[in-house]
Short mmCIF file of C-alpha atoms in Angstrom, two decimals:
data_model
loop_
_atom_site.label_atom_id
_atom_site.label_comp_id
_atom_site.label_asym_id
_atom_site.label_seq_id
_atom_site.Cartn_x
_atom_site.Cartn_y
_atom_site.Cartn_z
CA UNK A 1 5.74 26.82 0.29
CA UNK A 2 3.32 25.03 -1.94
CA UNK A 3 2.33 21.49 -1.57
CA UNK A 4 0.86 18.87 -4.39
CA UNK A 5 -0.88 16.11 -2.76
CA UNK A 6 -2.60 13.50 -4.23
CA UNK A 7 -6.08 12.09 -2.54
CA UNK A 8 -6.18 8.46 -3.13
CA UNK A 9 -7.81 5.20 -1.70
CA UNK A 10 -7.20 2.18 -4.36
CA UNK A 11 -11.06 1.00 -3.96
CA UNK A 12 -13.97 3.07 -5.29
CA UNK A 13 -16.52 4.59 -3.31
CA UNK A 14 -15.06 5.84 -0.21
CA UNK A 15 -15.13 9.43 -0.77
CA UNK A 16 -11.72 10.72 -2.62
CA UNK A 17 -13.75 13.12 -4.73
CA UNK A 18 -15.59 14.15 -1.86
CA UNK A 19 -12.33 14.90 0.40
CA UNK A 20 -10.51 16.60 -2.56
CA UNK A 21 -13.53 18.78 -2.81
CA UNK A 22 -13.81 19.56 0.97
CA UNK A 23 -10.53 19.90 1.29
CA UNK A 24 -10.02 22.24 -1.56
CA UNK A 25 -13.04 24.49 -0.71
CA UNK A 26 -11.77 24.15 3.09
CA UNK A 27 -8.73 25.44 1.90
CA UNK A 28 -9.92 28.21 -0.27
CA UNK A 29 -12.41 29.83 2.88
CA UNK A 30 -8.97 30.21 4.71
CA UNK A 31 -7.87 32.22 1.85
CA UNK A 32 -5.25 29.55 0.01
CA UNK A 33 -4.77 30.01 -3.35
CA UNK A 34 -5.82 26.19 -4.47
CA UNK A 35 -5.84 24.66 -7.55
CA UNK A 36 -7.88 20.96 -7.80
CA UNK A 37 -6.98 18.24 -10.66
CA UNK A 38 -9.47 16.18 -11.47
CA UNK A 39 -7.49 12.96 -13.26
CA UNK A 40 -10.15 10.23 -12.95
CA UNK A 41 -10.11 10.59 -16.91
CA UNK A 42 -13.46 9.13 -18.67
CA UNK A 43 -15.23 9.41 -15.40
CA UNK A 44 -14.88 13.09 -15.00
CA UNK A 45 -17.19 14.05 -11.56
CA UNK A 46 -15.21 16.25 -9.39
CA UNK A 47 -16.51 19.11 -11.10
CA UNK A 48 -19.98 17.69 -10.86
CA UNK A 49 -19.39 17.92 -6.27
CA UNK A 50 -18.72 21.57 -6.89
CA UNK A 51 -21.14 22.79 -9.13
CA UNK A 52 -19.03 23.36 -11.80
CA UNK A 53 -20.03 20.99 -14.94
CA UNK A 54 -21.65 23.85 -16.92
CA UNK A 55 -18.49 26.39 -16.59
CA UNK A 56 -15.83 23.57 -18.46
CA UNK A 57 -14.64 24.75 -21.55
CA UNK A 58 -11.63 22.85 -21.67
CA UNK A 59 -9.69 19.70 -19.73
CA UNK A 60 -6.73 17.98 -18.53
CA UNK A 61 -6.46 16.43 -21.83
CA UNK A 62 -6.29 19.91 -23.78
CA UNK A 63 -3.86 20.74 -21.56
CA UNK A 64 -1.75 17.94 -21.74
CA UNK A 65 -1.82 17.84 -25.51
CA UNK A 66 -1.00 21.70 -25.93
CA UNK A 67 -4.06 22.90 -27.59
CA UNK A 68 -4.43 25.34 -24.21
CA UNK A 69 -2.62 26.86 -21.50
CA UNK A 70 -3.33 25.70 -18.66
CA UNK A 71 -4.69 28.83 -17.58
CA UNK A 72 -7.61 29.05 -19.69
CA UNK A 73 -8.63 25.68 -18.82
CA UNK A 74 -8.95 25.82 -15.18
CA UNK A 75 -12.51 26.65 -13.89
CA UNK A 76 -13.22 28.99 -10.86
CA UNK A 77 -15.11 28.48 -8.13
CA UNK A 78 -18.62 30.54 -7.91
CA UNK A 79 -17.92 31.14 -4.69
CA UNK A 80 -14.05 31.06 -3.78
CA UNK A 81 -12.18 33.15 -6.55
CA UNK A 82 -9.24 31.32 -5.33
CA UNK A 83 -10.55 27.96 -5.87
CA UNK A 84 -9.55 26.89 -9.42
CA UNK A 85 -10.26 23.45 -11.05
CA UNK A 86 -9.10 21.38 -13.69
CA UNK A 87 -11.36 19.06 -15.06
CA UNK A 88 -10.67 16.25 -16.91
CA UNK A 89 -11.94 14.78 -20.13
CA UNK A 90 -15.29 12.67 -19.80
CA UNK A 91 -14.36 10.71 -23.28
CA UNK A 92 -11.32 9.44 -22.96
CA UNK A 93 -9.42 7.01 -21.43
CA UNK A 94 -6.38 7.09 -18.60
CA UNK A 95 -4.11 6.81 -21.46
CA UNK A 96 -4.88 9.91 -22.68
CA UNK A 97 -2.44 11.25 -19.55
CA UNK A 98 1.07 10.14 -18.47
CA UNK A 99 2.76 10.28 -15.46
CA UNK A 100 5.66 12.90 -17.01
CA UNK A 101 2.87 14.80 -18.47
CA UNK A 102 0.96 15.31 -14.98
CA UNK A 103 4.19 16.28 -13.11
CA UNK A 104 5.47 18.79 -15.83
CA UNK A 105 1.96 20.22 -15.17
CA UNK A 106 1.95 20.16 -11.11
CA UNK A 107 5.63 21.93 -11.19
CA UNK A 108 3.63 24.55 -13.31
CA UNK A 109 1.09 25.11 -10.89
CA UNK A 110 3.17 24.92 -8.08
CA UNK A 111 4.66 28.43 -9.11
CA UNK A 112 1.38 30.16 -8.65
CA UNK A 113 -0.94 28.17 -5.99
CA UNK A 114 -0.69 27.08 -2.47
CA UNK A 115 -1.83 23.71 -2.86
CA UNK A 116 -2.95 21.78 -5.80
CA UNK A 117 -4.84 18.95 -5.03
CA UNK A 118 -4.89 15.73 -7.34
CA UNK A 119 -8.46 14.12 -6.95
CA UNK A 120 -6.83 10.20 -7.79
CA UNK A 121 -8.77 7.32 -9.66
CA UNK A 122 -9.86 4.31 -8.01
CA UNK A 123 -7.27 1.29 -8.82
CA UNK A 124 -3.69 0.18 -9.12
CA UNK A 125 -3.27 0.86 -12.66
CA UNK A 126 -2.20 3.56 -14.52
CA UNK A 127 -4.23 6.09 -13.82
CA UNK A 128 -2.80 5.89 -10.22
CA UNK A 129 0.69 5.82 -11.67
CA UNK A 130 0.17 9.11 -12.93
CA UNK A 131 -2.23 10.59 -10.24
CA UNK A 132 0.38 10.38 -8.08
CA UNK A 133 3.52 11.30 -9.85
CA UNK A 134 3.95 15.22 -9.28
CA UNK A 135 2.64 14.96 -5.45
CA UNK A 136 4.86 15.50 -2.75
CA UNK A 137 2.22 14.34 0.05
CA UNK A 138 -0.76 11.36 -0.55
CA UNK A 139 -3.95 11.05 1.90
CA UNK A 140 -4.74 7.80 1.68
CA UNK A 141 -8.85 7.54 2.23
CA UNK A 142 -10.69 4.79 3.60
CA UNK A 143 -13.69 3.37 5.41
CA UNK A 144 -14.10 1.11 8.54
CA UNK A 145 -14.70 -1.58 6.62
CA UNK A 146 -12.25 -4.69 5.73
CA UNK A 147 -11.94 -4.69 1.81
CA UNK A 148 -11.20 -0.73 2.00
CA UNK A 149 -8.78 -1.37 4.77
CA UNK A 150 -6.90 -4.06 2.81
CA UNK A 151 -6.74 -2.07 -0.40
CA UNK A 152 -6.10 1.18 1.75
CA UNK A 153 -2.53 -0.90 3.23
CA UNK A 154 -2.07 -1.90 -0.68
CA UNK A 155 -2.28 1.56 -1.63
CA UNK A 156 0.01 2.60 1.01
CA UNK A 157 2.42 -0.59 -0.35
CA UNK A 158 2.54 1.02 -3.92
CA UNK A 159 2.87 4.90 -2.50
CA UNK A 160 6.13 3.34 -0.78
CA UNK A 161 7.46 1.75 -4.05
CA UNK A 162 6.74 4.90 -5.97
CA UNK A 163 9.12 6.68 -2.92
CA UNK A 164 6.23 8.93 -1.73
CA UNK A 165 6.95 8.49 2.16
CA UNK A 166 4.63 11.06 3.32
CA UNK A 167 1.28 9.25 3.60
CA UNK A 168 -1.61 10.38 5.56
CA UNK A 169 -4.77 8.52 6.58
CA UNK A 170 -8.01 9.97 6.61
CA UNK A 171 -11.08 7.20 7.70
CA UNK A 172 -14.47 8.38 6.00
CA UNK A 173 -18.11 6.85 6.54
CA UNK A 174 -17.33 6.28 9.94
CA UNK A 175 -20.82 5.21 11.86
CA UNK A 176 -19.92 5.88 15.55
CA UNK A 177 -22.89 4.31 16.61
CA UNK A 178 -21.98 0.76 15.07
CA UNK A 179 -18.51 1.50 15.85
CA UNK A 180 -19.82 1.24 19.52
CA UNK A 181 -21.76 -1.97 19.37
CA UNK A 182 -18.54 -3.44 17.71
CA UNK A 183 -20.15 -3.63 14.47
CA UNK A 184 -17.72 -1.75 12.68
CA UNK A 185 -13.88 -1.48 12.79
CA UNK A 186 -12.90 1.06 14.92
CA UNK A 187 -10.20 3.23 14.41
CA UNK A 188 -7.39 1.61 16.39
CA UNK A 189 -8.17 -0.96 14.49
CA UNK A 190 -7.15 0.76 11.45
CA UNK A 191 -4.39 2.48 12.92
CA UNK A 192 -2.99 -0.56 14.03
CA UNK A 193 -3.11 -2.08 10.70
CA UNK A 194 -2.32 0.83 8.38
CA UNK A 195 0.07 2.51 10.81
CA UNK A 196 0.46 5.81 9.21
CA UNK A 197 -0.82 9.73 10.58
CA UNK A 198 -4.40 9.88 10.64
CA UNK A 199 -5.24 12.97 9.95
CA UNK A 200 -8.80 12.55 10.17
CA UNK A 201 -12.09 10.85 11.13
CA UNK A 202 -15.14 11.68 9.19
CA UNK A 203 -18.68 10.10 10.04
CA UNK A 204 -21.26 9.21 7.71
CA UNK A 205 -23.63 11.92 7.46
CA UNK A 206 -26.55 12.60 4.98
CA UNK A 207 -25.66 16.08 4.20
CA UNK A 208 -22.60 14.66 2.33
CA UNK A 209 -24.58 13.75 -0.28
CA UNK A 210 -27.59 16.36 -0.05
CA UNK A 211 -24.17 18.88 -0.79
CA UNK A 212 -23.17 17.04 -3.11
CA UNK A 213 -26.07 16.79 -5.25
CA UNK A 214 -26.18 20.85 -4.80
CA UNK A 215 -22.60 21.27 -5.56
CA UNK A 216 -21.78 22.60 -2.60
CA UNK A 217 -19.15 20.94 -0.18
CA UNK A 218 -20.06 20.11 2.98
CA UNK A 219 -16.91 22.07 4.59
CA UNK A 220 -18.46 25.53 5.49
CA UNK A 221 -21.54 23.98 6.93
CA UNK A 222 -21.55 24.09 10.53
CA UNK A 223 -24.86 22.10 11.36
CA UNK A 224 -23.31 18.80 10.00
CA UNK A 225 -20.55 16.68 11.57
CA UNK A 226 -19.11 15.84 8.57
CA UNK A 227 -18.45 19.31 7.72
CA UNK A 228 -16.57 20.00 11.36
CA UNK A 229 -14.50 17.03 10.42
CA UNK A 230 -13.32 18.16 7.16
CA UNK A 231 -12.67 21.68 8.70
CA UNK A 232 -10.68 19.95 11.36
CA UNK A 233 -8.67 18.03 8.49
CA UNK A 234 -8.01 21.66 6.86
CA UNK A 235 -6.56 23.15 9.95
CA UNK A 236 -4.52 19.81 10.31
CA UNK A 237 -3.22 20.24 6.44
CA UNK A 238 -2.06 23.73 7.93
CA UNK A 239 -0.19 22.47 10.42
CA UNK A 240 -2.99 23.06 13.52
CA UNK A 241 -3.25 20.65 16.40
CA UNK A 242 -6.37 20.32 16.45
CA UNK A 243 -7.58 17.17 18.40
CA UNK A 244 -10.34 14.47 16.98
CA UNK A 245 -13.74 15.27 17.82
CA UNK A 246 -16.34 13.04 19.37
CA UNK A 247 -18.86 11.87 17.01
CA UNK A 248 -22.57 12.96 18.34
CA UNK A 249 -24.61 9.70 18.92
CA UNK A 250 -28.10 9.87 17.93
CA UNK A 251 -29.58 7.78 21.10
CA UNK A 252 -33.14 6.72 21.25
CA UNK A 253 -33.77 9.56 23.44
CA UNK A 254 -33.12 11.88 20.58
CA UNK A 255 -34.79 9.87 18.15
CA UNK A 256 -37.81 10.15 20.06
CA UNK A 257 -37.12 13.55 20.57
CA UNK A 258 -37.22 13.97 16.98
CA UNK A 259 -40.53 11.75 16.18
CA UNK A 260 -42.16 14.78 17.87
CA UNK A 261 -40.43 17.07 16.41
CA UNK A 262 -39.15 18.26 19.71
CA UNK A 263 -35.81 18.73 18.65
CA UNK A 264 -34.95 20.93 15.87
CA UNK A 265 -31.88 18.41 14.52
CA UNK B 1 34.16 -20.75 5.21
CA UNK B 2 33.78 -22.50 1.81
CA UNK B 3 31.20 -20.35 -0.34
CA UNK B 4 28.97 -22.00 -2.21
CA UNK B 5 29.91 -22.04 -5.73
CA UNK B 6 26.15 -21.32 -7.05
CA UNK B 7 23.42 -19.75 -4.41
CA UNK B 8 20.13 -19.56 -6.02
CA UNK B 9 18.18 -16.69 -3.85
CA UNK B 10 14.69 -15.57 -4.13
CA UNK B 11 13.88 -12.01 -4.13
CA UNK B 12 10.72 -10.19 -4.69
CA UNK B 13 10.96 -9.74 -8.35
CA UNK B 14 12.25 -13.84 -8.59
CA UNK B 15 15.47 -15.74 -8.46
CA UNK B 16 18.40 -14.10 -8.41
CA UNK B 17 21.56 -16.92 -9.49
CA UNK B 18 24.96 -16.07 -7.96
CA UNK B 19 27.74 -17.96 -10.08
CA UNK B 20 31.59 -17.80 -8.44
CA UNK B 21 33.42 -16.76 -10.99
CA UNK B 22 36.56 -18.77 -9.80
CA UNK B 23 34.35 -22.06 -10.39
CA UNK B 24 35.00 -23.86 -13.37
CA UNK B 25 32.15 -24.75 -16.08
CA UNK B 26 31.63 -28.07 -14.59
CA UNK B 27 32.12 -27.39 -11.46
CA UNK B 28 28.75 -24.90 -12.00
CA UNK B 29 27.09 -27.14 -13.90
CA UNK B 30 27.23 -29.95 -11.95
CA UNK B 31 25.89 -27.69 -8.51
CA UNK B 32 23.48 -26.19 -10.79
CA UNK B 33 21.44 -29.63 -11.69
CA UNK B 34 22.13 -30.17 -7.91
CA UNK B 35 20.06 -27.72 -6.82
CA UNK B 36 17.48 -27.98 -9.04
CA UNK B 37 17.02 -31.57 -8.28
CA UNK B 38 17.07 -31.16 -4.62
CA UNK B 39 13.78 -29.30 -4.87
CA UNK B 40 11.80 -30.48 -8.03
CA UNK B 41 8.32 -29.09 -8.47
CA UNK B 42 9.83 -25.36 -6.65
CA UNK B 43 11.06 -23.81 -9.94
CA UNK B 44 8.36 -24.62 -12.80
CA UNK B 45 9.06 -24.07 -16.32
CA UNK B 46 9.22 -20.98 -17.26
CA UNK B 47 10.92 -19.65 -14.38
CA UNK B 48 13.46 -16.76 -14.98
CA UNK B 49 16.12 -16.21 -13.11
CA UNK B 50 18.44 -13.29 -13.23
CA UNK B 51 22.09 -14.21 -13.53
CA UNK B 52 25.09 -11.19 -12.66
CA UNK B 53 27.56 -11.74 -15.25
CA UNK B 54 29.69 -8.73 -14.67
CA UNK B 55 32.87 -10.92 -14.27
CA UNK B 56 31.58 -14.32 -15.76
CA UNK B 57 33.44 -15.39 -18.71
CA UNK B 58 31.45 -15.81 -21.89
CA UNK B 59 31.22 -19.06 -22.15
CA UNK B 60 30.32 -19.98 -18.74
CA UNK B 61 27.26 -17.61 -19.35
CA UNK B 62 26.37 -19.76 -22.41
CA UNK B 63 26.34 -23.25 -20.47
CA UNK B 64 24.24 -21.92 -17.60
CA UNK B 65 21.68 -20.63 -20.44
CA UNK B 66 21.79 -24.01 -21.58
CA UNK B 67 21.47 -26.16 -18.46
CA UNK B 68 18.33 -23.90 -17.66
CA UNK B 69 17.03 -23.85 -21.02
CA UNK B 70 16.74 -27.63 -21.22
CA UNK B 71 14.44 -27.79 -18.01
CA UNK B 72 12.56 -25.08 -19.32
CA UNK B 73 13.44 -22.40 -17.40
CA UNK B 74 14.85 -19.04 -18.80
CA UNK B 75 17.75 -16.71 -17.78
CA UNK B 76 17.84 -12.69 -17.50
CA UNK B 77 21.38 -11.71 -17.79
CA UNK B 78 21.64 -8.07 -15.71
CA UNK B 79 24.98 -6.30 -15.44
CA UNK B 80 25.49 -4.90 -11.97
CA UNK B 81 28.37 -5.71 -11.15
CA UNK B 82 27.90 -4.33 -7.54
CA UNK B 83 25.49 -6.23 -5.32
CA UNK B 84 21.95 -4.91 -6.05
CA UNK B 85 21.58 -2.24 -3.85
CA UNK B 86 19.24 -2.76 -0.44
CA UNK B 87 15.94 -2.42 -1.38
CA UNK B 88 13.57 -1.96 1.37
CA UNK B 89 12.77 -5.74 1.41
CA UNK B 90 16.30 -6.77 2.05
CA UNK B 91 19.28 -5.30 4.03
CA UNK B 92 22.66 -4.83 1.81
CA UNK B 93 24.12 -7.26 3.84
CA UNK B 94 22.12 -10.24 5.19
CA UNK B 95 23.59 -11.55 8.47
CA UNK B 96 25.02 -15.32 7.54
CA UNK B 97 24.46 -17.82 10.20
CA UNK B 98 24.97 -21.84 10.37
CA UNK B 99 22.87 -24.39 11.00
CA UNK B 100 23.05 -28.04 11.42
CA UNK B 101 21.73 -30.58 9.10
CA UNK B 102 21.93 -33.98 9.05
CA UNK B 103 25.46 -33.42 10.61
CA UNK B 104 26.76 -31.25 8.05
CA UNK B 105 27.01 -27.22 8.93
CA UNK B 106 25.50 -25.28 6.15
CA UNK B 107 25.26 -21.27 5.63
CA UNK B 108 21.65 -20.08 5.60
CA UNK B 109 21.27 -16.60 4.64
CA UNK B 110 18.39 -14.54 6.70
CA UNK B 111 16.23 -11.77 4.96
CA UNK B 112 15.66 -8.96 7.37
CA UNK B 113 12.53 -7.07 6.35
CA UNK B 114 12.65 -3.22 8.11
CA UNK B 115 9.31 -2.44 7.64
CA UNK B 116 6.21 -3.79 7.62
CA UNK B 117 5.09 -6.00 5.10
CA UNK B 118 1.86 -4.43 3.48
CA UNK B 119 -1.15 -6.46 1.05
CA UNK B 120 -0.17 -7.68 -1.69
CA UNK B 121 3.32 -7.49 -0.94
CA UNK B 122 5.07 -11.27 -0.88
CA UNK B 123 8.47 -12.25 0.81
CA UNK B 124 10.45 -15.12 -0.16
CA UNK B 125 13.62 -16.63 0.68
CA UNK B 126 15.31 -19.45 0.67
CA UNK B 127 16.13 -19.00 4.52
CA UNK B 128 14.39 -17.62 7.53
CA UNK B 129 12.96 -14.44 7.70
CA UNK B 130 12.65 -11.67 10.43
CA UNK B 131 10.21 -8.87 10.14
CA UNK B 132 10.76 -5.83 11.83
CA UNK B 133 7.62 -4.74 11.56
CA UNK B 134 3.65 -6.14 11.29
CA UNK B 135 2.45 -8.27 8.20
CA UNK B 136 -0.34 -7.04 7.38
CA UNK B 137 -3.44 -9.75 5.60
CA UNK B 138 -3.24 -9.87 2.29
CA UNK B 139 0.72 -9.83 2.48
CA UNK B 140 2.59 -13.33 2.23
CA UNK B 141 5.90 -14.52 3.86
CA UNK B 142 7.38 -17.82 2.20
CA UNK B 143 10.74 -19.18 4.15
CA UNK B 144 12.66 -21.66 3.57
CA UNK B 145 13.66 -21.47 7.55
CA UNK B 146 11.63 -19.78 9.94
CA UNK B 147 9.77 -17.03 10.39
CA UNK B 148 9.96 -14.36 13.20
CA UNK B 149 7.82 -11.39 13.19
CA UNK B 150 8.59 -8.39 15.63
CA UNK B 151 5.19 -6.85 15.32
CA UNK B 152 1.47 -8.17 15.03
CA UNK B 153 1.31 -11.46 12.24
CA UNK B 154 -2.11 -10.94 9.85
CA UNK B 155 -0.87 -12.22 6.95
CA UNK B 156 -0.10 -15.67 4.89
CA UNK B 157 2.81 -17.11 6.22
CA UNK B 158 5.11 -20.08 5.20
CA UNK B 159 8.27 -21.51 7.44
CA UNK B 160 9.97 -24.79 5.88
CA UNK B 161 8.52 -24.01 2.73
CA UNK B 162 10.51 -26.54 1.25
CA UNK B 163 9.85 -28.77 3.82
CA UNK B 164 11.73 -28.29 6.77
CA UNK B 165 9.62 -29.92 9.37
CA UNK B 166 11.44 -28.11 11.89
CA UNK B 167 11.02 -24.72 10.53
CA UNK B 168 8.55 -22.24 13.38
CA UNK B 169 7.01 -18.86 13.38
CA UNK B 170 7.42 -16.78 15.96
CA UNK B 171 5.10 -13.34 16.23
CA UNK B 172 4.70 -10.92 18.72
CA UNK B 173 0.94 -10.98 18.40
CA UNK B 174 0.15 -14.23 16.12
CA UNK B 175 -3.26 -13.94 14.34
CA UNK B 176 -2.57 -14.73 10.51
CA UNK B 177 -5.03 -16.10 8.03
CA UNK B 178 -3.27 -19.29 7.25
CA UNK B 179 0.39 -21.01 9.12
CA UNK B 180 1.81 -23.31 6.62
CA UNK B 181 4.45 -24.81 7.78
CA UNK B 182 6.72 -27.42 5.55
CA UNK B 183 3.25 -29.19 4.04
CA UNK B 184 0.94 -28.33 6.89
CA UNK B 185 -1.71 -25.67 7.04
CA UNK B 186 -3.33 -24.73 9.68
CA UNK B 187 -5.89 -21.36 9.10
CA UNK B 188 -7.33 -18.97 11.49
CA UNK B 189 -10.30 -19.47 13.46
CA UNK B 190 -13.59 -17.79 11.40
CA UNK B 191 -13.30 -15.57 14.39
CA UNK B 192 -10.40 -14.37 14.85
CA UNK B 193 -9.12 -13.41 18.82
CA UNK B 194 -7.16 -10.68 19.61
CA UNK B 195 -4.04 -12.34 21.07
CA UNK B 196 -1.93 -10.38 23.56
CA UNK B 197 1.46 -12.05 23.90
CA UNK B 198 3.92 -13.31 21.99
CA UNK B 199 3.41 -17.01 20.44
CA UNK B 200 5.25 -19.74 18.61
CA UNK B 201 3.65 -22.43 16.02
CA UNK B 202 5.44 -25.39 15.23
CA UNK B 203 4.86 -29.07 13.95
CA UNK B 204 4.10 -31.69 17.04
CA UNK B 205 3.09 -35.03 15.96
CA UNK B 206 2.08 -34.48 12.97
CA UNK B 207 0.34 -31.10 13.73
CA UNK B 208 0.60 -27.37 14.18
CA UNK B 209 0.69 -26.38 17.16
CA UNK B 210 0.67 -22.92 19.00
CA UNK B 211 2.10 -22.19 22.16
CA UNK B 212 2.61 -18.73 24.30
CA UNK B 213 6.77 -18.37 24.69
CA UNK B 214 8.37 -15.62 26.36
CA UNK B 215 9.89 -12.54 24.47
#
């Protein structure tokens, strides 16, 4: 059974392109066949969180318009032969796409790949009209933090209008250490307010973007938290019970542990 | 029960106008400017308002367009003939109950919300309103009644909105951003306390006030 889901958060900057990478690479190392759709048209960067800018012949767009089959203008992975992606255009606009257009092409894909992953824009418009009109599942993505909370329960508003009922929560950036000193939301907060599945808790954790700026998702890495959690949200996708880890809280005996370089961290 | 020959309800896409079809042209017209007089300043110009003419004769249809169109305010003519099916905000049916005024019985209709009302989402009606469910900030409930809310209360929220001084809201766990009720607002303290049982607001002397109640 294949499954389209759509990765979407409403405000920028909490880490959809991130989790549709993860997830799609997390996917791929347990042998899915996965296809990932990059429709953030005009600001075109999935492919840039897997390494893959320099392999793009062709896009979405191409695709859309009929000057390719779709085949020829999905990229695979260097590592993951079945990891495909399909990148969009970095000139033009959201109009470029519609939402017929995308679901014609996810009903496509379906027939060949386990799970095709839409990587959504940020926003209400209509670039999230059409992100999310082939998908049969959404994960909603947000941080402990008020304004992506509020436009997280929007988002989750609009999914319901659109008739998408299955809606899952994943909270990103999470900083367990102001989470304790009541700093930051915590997540029964957010649960409380969004009140759908969480499917997973992410911290904030450097390697994110150190992997990212090598084009390598953090999912196979074992040293770094943020890794285990997106491994954790894989096995979840697959229908594991896997329960939420505890975040690892650097303490000040570990810091000074680290200032001489006693502990290898 | 004696139905109201014109029942102007608010929905989430506007005003919905409900014409019986049995009434005649004056009749309509004259309940019409009623209504719109009882509450001058709600509706302002430009306000549309979707009229069911499925079994309204022709000429009935063209006088309503024209009372409206002299105050400014336009009409949508839609054809379903059925009731417009349930969406999620409303039930298909909304229970009817009666209450007094000024010594005269009146039917109030009551939205029933079955979910919980997200940002950005807003609720009006021209009644009271129960919420089966949270309402979350960001979302907005306007009542003309009251307002009860079976779940926690974060959002905007508006009983008597037409000035019923009388109107309350109820929530299981009461900790919205702003209580208007009729022309009072009261908003949240800048930090906001978790509140653990269930709480009423209401207008006391010329304030609103919020008590713990029972549940």
């Amino acid at each position: 059974m294949s499954e389209v889901i759509v990765v979407t958060s409403g405000k920028g900057g909490v880490g959809k392109s991130t989790t549709t990478a993860n997830l799609g690479v997390g996917l791929a190392m347990r042998g899915k066949k996965v296809v990932l759709i990059d429709t953030d048209t005009g600001l075109r960067n999935l492919d840039l969180l897997l390494g893959l800018e320099n392999r793009i012949m062709y896009d979405l767009i191409d695709v859309v318009e009929g000057r390719v089959e779709i085949k020829k203008a999905l990229v695979r992975h260097k590592k993951y032969e079945n990891l495909q992606l399909l990148p969009t255009s970095q000139v033009k606009d959201k109009s470029a796409v519609n939402p017929a257009d995308l679901m014609a092409l996810c009903d496509e894909l379906r027939k060949e790949y386990d799970f095709v992953i839409i990587d959504c824009p940020a926003g209400i418009e209509q670039g999230f009209q059409t992100a999310i009109a082939g998908a049969d599942t959404a994960i909603v993505v947000t941080m402990p933090e008020v304004s992506a909370v509020r436009d997280a329960d929007k988002i989750i508003g609009e999914l319901g209008r659109s008739e998408k009922d299955n809606i899952k929560l994943i909270i990103n950036r999470i900083r367990p250490a102001m989470v304790d000193s009541g700093e930051m939301m915590d997540m029964d907060d957010i649960n409380d307010i969004l009140a759908i599945k969480c499917i997973g808790q992410v911290p904030d954790d450097i390697k994110v973007v150190t992997s990212a700026n090598r084009g390598e998702p953090v999912v196979g890495d074992n040293d770094s938290q943020a890794g285990k959690a997106y491994e954790n949200i894989v096995g979840r996708l697959l229908g594991e019970d896997i329960p939420f880890m505890e975040f690892e809280k650097e303490g000040f005996f570990k810091k000074l542990m680290k200032a001489f370089k006693l502990s290898k961290d | 029960m004696s139905r109201d020959l014109v029942t102007i309800k608010g929905g989430k896409d506007g005003f919905r106008l409900l014409v019986d079809s049995s009434a005649s042209m004056e009749e309509i017209e004259a309940e019409i400017k009623k209504k719109l007089d009882e509450n001058p300043g709600f509706f302002p110009e430009g306000t549309k308002f979707e009229l069911e003419v499925a079994d309204l004769d022709r000429s009935v249809k063209k006088g309503i367009n024209q009372i409206l169109s002299q105050r400014g305010l336009g009409v949508e003519l839609s054809v379903k003939k059925d009731p417009p099916p349930a969406t999620d905000e409303q039930s298909q049916m909304p229970p009817q109950y009666f209450i007094q005024h000024d010594g005269n019985v009146e039917a109030q209709e009551m939205t029933v919300v079955e979910h919980t009302v997200r940002g950005g989402e807003e609720v009006t009606s021209q009644g009271s309103v129960l919420v089966m469910g949270n309402v979350n900030p960001g979302a907005q409930i306007i009542a003309g009644g009251s307002i009860d809310v079976r779940g926690t209360c974060r959002g905007m929220v508006h009983a008597g909105a037409w000035g019923d001084i009388s109107a309350v809201v109820i929530a299981d766990r009461l900790m919205p951003t702003q209580i208007r009720i009729a022309n009072m607002i009261a908003r949240s303290p800048d930090i906001m306390e978790k509140s653990d049982f269930a709480e009423r607001a209401y207008i006391k002397d010329g304030q609103i006030i919020i008590e713990p109640i029972e549940r």
